[in-house]
Coordinates of C-alpha atoms in Angstrom, one line a residue:
X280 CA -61.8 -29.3 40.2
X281 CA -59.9 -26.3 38.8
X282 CA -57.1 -26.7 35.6
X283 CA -53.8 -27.0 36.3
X284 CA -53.4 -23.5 34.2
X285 CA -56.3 -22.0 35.6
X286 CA -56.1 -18.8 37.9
X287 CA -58.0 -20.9 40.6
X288 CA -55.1 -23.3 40.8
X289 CA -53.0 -20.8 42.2
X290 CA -52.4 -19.4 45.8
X291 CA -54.1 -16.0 44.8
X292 CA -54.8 -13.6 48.0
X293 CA -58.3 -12.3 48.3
X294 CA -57.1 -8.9 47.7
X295 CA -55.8 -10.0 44.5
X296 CA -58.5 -11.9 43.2
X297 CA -59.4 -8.8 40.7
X298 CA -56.3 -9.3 39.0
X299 CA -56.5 -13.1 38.5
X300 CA -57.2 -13.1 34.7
X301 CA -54.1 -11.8 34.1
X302 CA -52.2 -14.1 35.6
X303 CA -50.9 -17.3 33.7
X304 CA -48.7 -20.2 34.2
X305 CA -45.2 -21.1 33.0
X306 CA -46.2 -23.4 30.3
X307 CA -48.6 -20.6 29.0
X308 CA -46.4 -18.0 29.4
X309 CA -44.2 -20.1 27.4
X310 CA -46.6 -20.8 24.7
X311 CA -47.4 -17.1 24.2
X312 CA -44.0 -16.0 24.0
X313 CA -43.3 -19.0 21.2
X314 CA -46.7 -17.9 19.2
X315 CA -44.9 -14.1 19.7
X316 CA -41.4 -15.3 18.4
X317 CA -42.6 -17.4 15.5
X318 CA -45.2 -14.8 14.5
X319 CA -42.7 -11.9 14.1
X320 CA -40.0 -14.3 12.6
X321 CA -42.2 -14.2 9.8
X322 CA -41.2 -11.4 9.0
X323 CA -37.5 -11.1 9.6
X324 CA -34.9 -13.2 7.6
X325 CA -31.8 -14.7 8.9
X326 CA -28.5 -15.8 7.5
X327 CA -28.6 -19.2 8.8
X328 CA -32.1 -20.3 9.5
X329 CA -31.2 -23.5 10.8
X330 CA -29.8 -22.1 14.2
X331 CA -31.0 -23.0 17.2
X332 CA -30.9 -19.7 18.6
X333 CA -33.4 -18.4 15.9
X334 CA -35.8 -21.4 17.0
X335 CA -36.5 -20.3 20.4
X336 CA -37.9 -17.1 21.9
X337 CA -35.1 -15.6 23.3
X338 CA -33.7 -14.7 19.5
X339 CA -35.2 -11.8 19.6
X340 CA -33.6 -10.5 22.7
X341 CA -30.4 -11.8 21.5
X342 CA -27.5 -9.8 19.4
X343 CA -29.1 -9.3 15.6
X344 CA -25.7 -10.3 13.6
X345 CA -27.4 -12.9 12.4
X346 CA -30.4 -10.9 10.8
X347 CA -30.5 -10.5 7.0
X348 CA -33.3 -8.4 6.4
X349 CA -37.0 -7.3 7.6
X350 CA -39.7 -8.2 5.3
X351 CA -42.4 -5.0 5.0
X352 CA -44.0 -4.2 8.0
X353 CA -48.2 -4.8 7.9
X354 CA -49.7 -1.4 8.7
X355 CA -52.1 -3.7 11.1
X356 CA -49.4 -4.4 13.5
X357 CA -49.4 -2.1 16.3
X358 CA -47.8 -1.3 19.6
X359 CA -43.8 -2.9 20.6
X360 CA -43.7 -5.1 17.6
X361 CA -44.1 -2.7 15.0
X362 CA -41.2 -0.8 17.1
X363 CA -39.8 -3.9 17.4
X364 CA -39.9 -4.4 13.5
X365 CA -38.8 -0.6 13.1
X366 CA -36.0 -1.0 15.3
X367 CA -34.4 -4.0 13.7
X368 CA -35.0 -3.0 10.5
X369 CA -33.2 0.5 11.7
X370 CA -30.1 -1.6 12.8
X371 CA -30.3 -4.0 9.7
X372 CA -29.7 -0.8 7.0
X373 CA -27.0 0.8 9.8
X374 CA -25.0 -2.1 10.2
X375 CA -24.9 -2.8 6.3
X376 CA -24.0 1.4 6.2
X377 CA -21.0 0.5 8.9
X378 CA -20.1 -2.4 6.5
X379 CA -19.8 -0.5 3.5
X380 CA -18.1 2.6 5.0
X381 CA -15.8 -0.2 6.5
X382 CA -14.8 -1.5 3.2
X383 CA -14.4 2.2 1.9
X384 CA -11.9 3.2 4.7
X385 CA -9.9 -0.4 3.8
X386 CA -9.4 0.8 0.6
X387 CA -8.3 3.8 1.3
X388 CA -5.8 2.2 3.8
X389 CA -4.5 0.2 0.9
X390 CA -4.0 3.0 -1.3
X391 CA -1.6 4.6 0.7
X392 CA 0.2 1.8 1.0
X393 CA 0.8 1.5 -2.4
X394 CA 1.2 4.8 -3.2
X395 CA 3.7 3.9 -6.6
X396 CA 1.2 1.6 -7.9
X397 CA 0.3 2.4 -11.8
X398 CA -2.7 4.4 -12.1
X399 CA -5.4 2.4 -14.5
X400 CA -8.9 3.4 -15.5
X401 CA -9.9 1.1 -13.0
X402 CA -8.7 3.0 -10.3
X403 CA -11.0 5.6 -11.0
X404 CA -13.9 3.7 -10.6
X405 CA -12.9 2.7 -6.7
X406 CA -15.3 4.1 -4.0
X407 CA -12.8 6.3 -2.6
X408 CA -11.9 8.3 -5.6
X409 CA -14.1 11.2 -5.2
X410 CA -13.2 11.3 -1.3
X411 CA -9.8 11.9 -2.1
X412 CA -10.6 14.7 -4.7
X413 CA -12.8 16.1 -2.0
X414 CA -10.2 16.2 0.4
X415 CA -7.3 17.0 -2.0
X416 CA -9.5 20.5 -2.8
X417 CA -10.5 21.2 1.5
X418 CA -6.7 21.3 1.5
X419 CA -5.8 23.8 -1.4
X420 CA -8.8 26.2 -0.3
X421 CA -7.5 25.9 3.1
X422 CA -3.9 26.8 2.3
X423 CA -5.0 29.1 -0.7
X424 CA -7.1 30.7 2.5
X425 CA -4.4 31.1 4.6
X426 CA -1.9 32.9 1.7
X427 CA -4.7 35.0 1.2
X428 CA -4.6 36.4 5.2
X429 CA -0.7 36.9 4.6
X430 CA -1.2 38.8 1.3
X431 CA -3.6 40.9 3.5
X432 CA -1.1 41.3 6.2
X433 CA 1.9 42.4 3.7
X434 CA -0.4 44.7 2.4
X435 CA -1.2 46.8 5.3
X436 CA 2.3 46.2 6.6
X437 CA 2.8 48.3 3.3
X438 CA 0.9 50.8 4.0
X439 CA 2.1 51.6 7.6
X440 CA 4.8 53.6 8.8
X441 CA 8.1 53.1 9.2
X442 CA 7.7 53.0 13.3
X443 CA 5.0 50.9 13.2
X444 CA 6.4 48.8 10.8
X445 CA 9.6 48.3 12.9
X446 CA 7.4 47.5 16.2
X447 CA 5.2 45.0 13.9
X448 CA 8.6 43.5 12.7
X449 CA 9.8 43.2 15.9
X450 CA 6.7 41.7 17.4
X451 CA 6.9 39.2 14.6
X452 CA 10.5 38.2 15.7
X453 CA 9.5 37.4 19.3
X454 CA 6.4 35.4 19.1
X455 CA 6.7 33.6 15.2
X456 CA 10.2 33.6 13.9
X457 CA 12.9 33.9 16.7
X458 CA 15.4 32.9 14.2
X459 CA 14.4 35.3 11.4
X460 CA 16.7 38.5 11.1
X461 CA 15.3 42.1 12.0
X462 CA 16.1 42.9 8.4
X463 CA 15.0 39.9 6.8
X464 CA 11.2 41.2 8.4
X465 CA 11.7 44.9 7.5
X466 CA 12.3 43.5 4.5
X467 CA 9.1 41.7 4.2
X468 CA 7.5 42.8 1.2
X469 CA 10.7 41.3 -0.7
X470 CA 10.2 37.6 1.0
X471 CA 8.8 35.3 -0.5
X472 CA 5.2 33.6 0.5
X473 CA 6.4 30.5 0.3
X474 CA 9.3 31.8 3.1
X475 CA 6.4 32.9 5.0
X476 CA 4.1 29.7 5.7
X477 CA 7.3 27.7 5.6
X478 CA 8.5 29.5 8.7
X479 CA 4.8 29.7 10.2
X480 CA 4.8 26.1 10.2
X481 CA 8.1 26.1 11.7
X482 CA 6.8 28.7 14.3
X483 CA 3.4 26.1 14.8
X484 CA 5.5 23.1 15.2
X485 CA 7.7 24.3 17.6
X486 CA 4.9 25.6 19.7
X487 CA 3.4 22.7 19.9
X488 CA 6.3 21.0 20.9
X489 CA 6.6 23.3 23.8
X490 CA 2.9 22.3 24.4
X491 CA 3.6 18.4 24.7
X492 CA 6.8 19.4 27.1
X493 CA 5.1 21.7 29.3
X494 CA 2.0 19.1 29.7
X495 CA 4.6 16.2 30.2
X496 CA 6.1 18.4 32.9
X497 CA 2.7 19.4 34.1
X498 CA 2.2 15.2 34.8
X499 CA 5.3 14.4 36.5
X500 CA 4.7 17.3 38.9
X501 CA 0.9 16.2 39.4
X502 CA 2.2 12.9 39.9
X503 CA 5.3 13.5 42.0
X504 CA 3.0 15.7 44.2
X505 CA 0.4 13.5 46.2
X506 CA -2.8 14.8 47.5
X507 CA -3.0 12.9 50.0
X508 CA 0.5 13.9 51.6
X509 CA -1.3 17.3 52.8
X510 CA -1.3 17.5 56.8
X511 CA -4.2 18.5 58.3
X512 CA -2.5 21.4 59.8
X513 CA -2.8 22.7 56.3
X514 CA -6.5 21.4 55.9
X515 CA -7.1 23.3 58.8
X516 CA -5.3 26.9 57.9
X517 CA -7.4 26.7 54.7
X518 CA -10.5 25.8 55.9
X519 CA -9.5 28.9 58.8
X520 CA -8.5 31.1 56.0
X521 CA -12.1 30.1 53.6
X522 CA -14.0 30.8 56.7
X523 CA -12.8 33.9 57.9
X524 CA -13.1 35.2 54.3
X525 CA -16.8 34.6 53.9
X526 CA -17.6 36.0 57.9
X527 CA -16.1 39.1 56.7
X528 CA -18.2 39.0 53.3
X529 CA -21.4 38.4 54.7
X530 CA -21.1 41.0 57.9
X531 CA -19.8 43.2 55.2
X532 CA -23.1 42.7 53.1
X533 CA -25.3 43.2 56.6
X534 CA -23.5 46.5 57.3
X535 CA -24.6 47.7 53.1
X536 CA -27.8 46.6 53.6
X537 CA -28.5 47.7 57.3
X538 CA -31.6 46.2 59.5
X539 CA -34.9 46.2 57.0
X540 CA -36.8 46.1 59.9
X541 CA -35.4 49.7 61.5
X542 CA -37.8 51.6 59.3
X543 CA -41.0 49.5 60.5
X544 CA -40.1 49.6 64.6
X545 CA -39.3 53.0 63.8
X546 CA -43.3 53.6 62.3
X547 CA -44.8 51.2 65.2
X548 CA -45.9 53.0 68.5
X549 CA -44.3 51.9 71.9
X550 CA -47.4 50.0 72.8
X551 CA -47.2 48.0 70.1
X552 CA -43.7 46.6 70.4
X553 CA -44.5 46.2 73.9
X554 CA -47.0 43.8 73.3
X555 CA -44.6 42.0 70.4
X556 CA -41.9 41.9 73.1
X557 CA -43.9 40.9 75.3
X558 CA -45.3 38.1 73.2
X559 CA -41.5 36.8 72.2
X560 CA -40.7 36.7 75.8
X561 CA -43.7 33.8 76.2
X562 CA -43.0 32.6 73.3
X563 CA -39.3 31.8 74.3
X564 CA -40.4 30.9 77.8
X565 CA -43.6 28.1 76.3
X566 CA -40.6 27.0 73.9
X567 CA -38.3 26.3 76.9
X568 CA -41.1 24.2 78.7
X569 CA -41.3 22.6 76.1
X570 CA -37.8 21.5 75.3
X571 CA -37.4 20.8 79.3
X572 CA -40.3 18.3 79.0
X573 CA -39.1 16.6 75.6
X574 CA -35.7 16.0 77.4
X575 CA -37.7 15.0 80.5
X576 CA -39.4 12.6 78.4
X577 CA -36.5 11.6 76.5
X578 CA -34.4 10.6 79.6
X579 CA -37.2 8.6 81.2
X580 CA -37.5 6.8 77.7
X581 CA -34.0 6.1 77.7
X582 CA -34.0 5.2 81.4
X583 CA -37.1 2.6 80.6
X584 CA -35.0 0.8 77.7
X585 CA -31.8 1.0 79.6
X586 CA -33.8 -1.1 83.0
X587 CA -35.7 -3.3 80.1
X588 CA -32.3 -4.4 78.2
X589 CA -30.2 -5.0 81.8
X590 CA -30.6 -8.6 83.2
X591 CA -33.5 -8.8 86.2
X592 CA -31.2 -9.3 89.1
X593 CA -33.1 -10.0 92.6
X594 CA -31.7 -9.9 95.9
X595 CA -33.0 -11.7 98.7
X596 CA -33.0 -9.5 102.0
X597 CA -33.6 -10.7 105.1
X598 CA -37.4 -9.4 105.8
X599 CA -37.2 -7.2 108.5
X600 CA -40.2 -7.3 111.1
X601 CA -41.9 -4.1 110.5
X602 CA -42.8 -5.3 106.8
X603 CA -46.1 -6.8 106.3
X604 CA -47.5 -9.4 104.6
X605 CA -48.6 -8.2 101.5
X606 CA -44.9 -6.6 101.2
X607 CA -43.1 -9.9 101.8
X608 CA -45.9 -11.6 99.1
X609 CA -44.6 -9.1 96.5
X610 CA -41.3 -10.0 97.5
X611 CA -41.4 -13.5 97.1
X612 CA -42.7 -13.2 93.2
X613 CA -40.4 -14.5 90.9
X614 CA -39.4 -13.1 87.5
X615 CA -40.5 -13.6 84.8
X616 CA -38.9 -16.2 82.8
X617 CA -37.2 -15.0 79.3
X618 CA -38.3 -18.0 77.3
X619 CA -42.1 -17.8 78.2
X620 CA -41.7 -14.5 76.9
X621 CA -40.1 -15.0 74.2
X622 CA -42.9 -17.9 73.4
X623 CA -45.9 -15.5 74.9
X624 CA -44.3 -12.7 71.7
X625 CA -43.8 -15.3 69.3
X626 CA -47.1 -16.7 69.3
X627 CA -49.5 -13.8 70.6
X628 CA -47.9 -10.2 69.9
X629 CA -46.3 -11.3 66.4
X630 CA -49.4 -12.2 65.2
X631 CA -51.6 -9.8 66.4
X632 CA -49.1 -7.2 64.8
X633 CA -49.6 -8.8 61.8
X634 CA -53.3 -8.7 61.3
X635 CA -53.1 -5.3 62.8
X636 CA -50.4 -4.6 60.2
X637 CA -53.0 -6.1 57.4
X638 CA -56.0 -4.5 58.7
X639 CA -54.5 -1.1 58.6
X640 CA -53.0 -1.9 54.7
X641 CA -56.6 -2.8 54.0
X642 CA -58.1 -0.1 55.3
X643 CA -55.6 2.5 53.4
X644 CA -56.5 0.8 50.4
X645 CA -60.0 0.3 50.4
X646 CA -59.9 4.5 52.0
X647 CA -57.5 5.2 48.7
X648 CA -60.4 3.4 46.3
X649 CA -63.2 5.1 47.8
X650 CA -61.6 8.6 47.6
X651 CA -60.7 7.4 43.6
X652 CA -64.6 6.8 43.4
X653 CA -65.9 9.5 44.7
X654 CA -63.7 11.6 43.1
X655 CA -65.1 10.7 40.1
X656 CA -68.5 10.7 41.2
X657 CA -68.3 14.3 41.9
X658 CA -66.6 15.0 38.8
X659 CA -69.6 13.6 37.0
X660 CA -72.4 15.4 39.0
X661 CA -70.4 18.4 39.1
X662 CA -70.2 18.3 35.1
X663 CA -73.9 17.4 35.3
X664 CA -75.2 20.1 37.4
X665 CA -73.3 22.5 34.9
X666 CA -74.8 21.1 32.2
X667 CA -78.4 20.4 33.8
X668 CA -81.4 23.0 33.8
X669 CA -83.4 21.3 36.7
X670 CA -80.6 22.5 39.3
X671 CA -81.0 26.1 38.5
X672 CA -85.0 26.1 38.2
X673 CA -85.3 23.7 41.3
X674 CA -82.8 24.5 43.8
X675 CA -83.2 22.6 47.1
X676 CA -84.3 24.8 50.4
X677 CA -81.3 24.5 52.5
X678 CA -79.8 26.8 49.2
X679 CA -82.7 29.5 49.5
X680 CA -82.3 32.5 51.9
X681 CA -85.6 31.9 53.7
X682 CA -83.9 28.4 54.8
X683 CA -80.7 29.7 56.0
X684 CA -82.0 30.4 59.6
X685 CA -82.9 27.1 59.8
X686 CA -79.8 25.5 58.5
X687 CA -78.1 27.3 60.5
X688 CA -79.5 25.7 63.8
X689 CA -79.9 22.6 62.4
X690 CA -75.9 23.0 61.3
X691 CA -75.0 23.9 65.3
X692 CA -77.1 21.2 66.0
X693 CA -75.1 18.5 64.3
X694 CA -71.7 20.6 63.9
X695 CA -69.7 17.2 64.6
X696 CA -71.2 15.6 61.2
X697 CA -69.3 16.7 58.4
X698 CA -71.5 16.9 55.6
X699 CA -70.8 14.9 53.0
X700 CA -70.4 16.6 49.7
X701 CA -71.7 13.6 47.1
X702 CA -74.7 13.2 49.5
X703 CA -75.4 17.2 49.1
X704 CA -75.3 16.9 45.7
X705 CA -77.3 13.5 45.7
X706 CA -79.6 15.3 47.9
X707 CA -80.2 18.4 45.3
X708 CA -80.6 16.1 41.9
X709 CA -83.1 13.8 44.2
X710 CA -84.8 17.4 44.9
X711 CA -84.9 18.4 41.8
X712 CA -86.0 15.5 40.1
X713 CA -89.2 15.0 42.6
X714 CA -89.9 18.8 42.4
X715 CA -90.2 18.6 38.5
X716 CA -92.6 15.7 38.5
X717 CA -94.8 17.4 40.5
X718 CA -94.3 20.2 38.5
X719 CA -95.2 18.4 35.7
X720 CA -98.2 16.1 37.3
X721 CA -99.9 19.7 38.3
X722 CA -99.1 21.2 34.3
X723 CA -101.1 18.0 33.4
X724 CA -103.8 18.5 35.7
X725 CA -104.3 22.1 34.8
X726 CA -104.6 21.2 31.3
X727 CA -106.9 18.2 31.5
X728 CA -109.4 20.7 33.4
X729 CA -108.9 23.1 31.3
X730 CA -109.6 21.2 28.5
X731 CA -112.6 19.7 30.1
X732 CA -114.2 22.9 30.6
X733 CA -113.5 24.2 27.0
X734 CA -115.1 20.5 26.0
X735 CA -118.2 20.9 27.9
X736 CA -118.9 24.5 26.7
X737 CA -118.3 23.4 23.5
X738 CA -120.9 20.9 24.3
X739 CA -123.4 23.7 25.5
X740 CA -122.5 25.4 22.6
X741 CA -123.3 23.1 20.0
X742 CA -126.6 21.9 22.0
X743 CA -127.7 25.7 21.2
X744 CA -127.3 25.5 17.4
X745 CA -128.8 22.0 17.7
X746 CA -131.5 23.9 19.5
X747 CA -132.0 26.9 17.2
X748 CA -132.2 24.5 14.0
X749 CA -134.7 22.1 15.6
X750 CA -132.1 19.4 15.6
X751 CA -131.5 16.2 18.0
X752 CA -127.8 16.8 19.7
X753 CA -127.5 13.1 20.2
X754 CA -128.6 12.4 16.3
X755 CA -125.8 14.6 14.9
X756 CA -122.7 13.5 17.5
X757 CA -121.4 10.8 16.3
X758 CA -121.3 8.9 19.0
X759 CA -125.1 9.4 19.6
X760 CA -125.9 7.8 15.8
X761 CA -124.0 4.9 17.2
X762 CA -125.9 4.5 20.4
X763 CA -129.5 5.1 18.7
X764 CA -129.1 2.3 15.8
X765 CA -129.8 -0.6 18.3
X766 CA -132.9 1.7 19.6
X767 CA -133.9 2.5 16.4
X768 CA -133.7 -1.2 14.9
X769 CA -135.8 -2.3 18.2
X770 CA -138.1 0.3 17.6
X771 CA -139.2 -0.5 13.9
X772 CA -139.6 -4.1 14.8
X773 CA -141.8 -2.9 17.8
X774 CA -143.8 -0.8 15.2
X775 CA -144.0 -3.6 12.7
X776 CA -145.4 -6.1 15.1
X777 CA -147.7 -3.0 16.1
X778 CA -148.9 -2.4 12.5
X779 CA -149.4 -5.7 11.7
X780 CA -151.8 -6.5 14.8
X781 CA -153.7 -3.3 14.3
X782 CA -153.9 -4.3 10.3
X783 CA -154.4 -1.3 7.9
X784 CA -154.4 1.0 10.6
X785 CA -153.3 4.7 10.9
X786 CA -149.9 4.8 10.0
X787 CA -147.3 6.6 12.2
X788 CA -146.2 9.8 10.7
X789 CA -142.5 10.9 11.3
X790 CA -142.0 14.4 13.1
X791 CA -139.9 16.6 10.4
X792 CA -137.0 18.0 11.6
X793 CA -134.5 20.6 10.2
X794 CA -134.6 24.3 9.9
X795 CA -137.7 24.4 7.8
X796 CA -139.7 21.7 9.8
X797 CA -141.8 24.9 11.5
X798 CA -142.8 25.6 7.7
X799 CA -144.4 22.2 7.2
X800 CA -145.6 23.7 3.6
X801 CA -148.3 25.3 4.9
X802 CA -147.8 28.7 4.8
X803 CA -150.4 30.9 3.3
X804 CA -152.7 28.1 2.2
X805 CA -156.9 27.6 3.4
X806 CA -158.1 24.6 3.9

């Protein structure tokens, strides 16, 4: 029987089945996210932990007001909760930046309230001391700026002529200081800076003022005047007017240009565009056919939905003697009746729509996957045959030019198989692989008869010297010692049981062997 919180418990399709160990129940779902929650509220601190809202999971999704701090982050924790951790601890230090720039501006707000209020030494330890010395000096380089742009101004006024100075003066009068006198500004260089920005500011102010009427003007109009109060008469002129404009633009632009094409008719002989006339032509006539058959088609289509949506309406004629019987039998058939349909849909074309419906989703899927696969497959033997050496050395016949003939016929014979590209390559490695064995299997042949050969002359070789010193082959291989002690050991026991029967007989004298066994010590001595 399967657990409650097991993946068997649940009403898994079999197409799903591979995903099953992901899946989990509500109560473990909840038990993960409460081992989550308490595991990373280890390592933030709250104002108030005896909230409920800092007991349950959803905290952390909540607003973080009532977050204190975040304890340092483990350089083991990976993945959302160290963002997670990050991200709080981000908005913990900006929220206590917003608090403290908060308290700033209030005092600052409460200064200028109390403008008169004594100045102590404890004033100038308040936060927003230096920002008022800061802003107290962006103002005097700011107006010390500006008196140095009118000192320039005097200056060349100065040096100008007379002329110009009088247009300057007068263009001074009409835009800046209406209400200044013509001789108050040819008299410039005795006024007074302080004169000047006094009636610049005047000159500002009451341009801006114009400003604020001319928008306020600018509203009521927009607002007395309603968009929607156009006629369509006047839609219509405009959109007349817009699209006359751009015909004239655009067959202006044509008659710059002129026809591209001029040039190449032009370099084409008369046979040629013949033939491409004559081509358009059939073109234009197979286009028509075409069109008169899709609207042929359409119309019968419509016709065919049009007699299927109507009600079957039978009228019973009189038969008339001439019909016969088969006519009067087709006659007599009643229609069909709407609910049997309806019941015939229900329970044999829904459902056989459906599994059609499934079949076809199963198919594109498993089609999808086995594309997926042997993508990858011939990734991999493609990355193999680059990096393999049997490929080159072995390549399979069909790729040799004395195979290509045959290929060929064998490629007309079955030219409605599409070969298969992983099978080729299959094909080529499976090629390769039995071609090197044998390869190899014939290397090691070659070499084990070689090496016989070499062994055996050896053989004939050392038999020779064996010869030439008067030396037994078998008594010098080593192999040959060991074969000849169980001879030899049989053999003096034969001999001892020999001597000892024939008593103090003749004894049996060992043959000398060696180099110098010919010798035998004899040489140059009579008996």
């Amino acid at each position: 029987m399967a657990r409650p919180n097991s993946p068997d418990a649940f009403n898994i399709p079999p197409i799903l089945k591979p995903l099953a160990p992901y899946f989990r129940s509500r109560q473990e779902t909840l038990h993960i996210r409460q081992a989550l929650t308490s595991y990373l509220r280890s390592f933030i601190e709250f104002d108030d932990q005896s909230s409920d809202h800092a007991q349950s999971h959803l905290s952390l999704c909540a607003s973080t007001d009532g977050v204190a701090d975040v304890k340092r982050i483990p350089a083991d924790l990976l993945g959302l909760r160290k963002d997670y951790l990050k991200a709080l601890a981000a908005n913990v230090a900006a929220r206590k930046e917003f608090a403290l720039a908060s308290e700033n501006v209030a005092s600052l707000r409460r200064q200028r309230t109390s403008p008169n209020r004594p100045s102590d030494d404890t004033d100038l330890q308040e936060p927003g001391t230096e920002l008022r010395e800061y802003l107290a000096l962006l103002r005097d380089r700011r107006r010390h700026t500006k008196l140095q742009v009118f000192q320039n101004y005097l200056e060349e006024i100065k040096t100008r002529d007379a002329g110009s100075l009088d247009d300057v003066g007068n263009d001074g009068e009409q835009m800046l200081m209406p209400e200044v006198d013509t001789e108050a500004g040819r008299n410039g260089t005795e006024t007074d800076l302080d004169e000047l920005v006094h009636t610049l500011e005047r000159a500002v102010i009451r341009a801006r003022t114009q400003l604020d009427c001319q928008k306020q003007l600018f509203e009521k109009a927009k607002a007395q005047h309603d968009p929607r109060a156009e006629t369509s008469d006047t839609k219509a002129k405009a959109l007349q007017r817009t699209r006359d404009e751009l015909v004239q633009w655009v067959e202006e632009r044509l008659v710059g240009q002129g026809d591209p094409d001029e040039s190449l008719l032009q370099e084409l002989p008369p046979e040629e565009i013949e033939e491409a006339q004559r081509g358009l032509e059939n073109r234009k006539v197979q286009i028509t056919e075409q069109y008169a058959a899709y609207l042929q088609a359409r119309r019968d289509l419509l016709d065919a939905a049009s007699r299927a949506c109507q009600p079957v309406n039978v009228t019973q004629k009189p038969p008339s003697r001439s019909t016969n019987k088969n006519e009067l039998a087709m006659a007599e058939i009643p229609p069909p009746n709407p609910i049997d349909v309806v019941s015939y849909t229900n329970e044999t074309l829904i459902p056989l729509y459906k599994s059609q419906k499934s079949l076809a989703l199963q198919k594109s899927y498993l089609s999808g996957l086995l594309s997926k696969e042997k993508a990858t497959t011939l990734r991999a033997l493609n990355r193999l045959s680059d990096e393999s050496h049997l490929l080159p050395e072995y390549p399979t016949p069909a790729r040799q030019p004395r195979a290509t003939a045959l290929s060929s016929r064998i490629q007309t014979q079955t030219s409605d198989q599409t070969p298969d590209e992983v099978v080729g390559l299959a094909e080529a490695w499976a090629f390769a692989s039995n071609a090197a064995a044998a390869n190899g299997r014939d290397f090691v042949q070659r070499k084990i008869a070689l090496g016989t050969e070499v062994a055996q002359d050896a053989r004939q070789t050392l038999a020779d010297v064996c010869k030439t010193l008067n030396q037994d082959l078998d008594e010098v291989m080593p192999e040959g010692r060991k074969n000849r002690k169980g001879s030899d050991t049989w053999a003096s026991n034969a001999r001892s049981a020999k001597g000892m029967s024939r008593g103090s007989g003749s004894r049996i004298e060992k043959q000398p062997s060696g180099p110098w066994s010919g010798l035998n010590g004899r040489v140059g001595v009579v008996e």
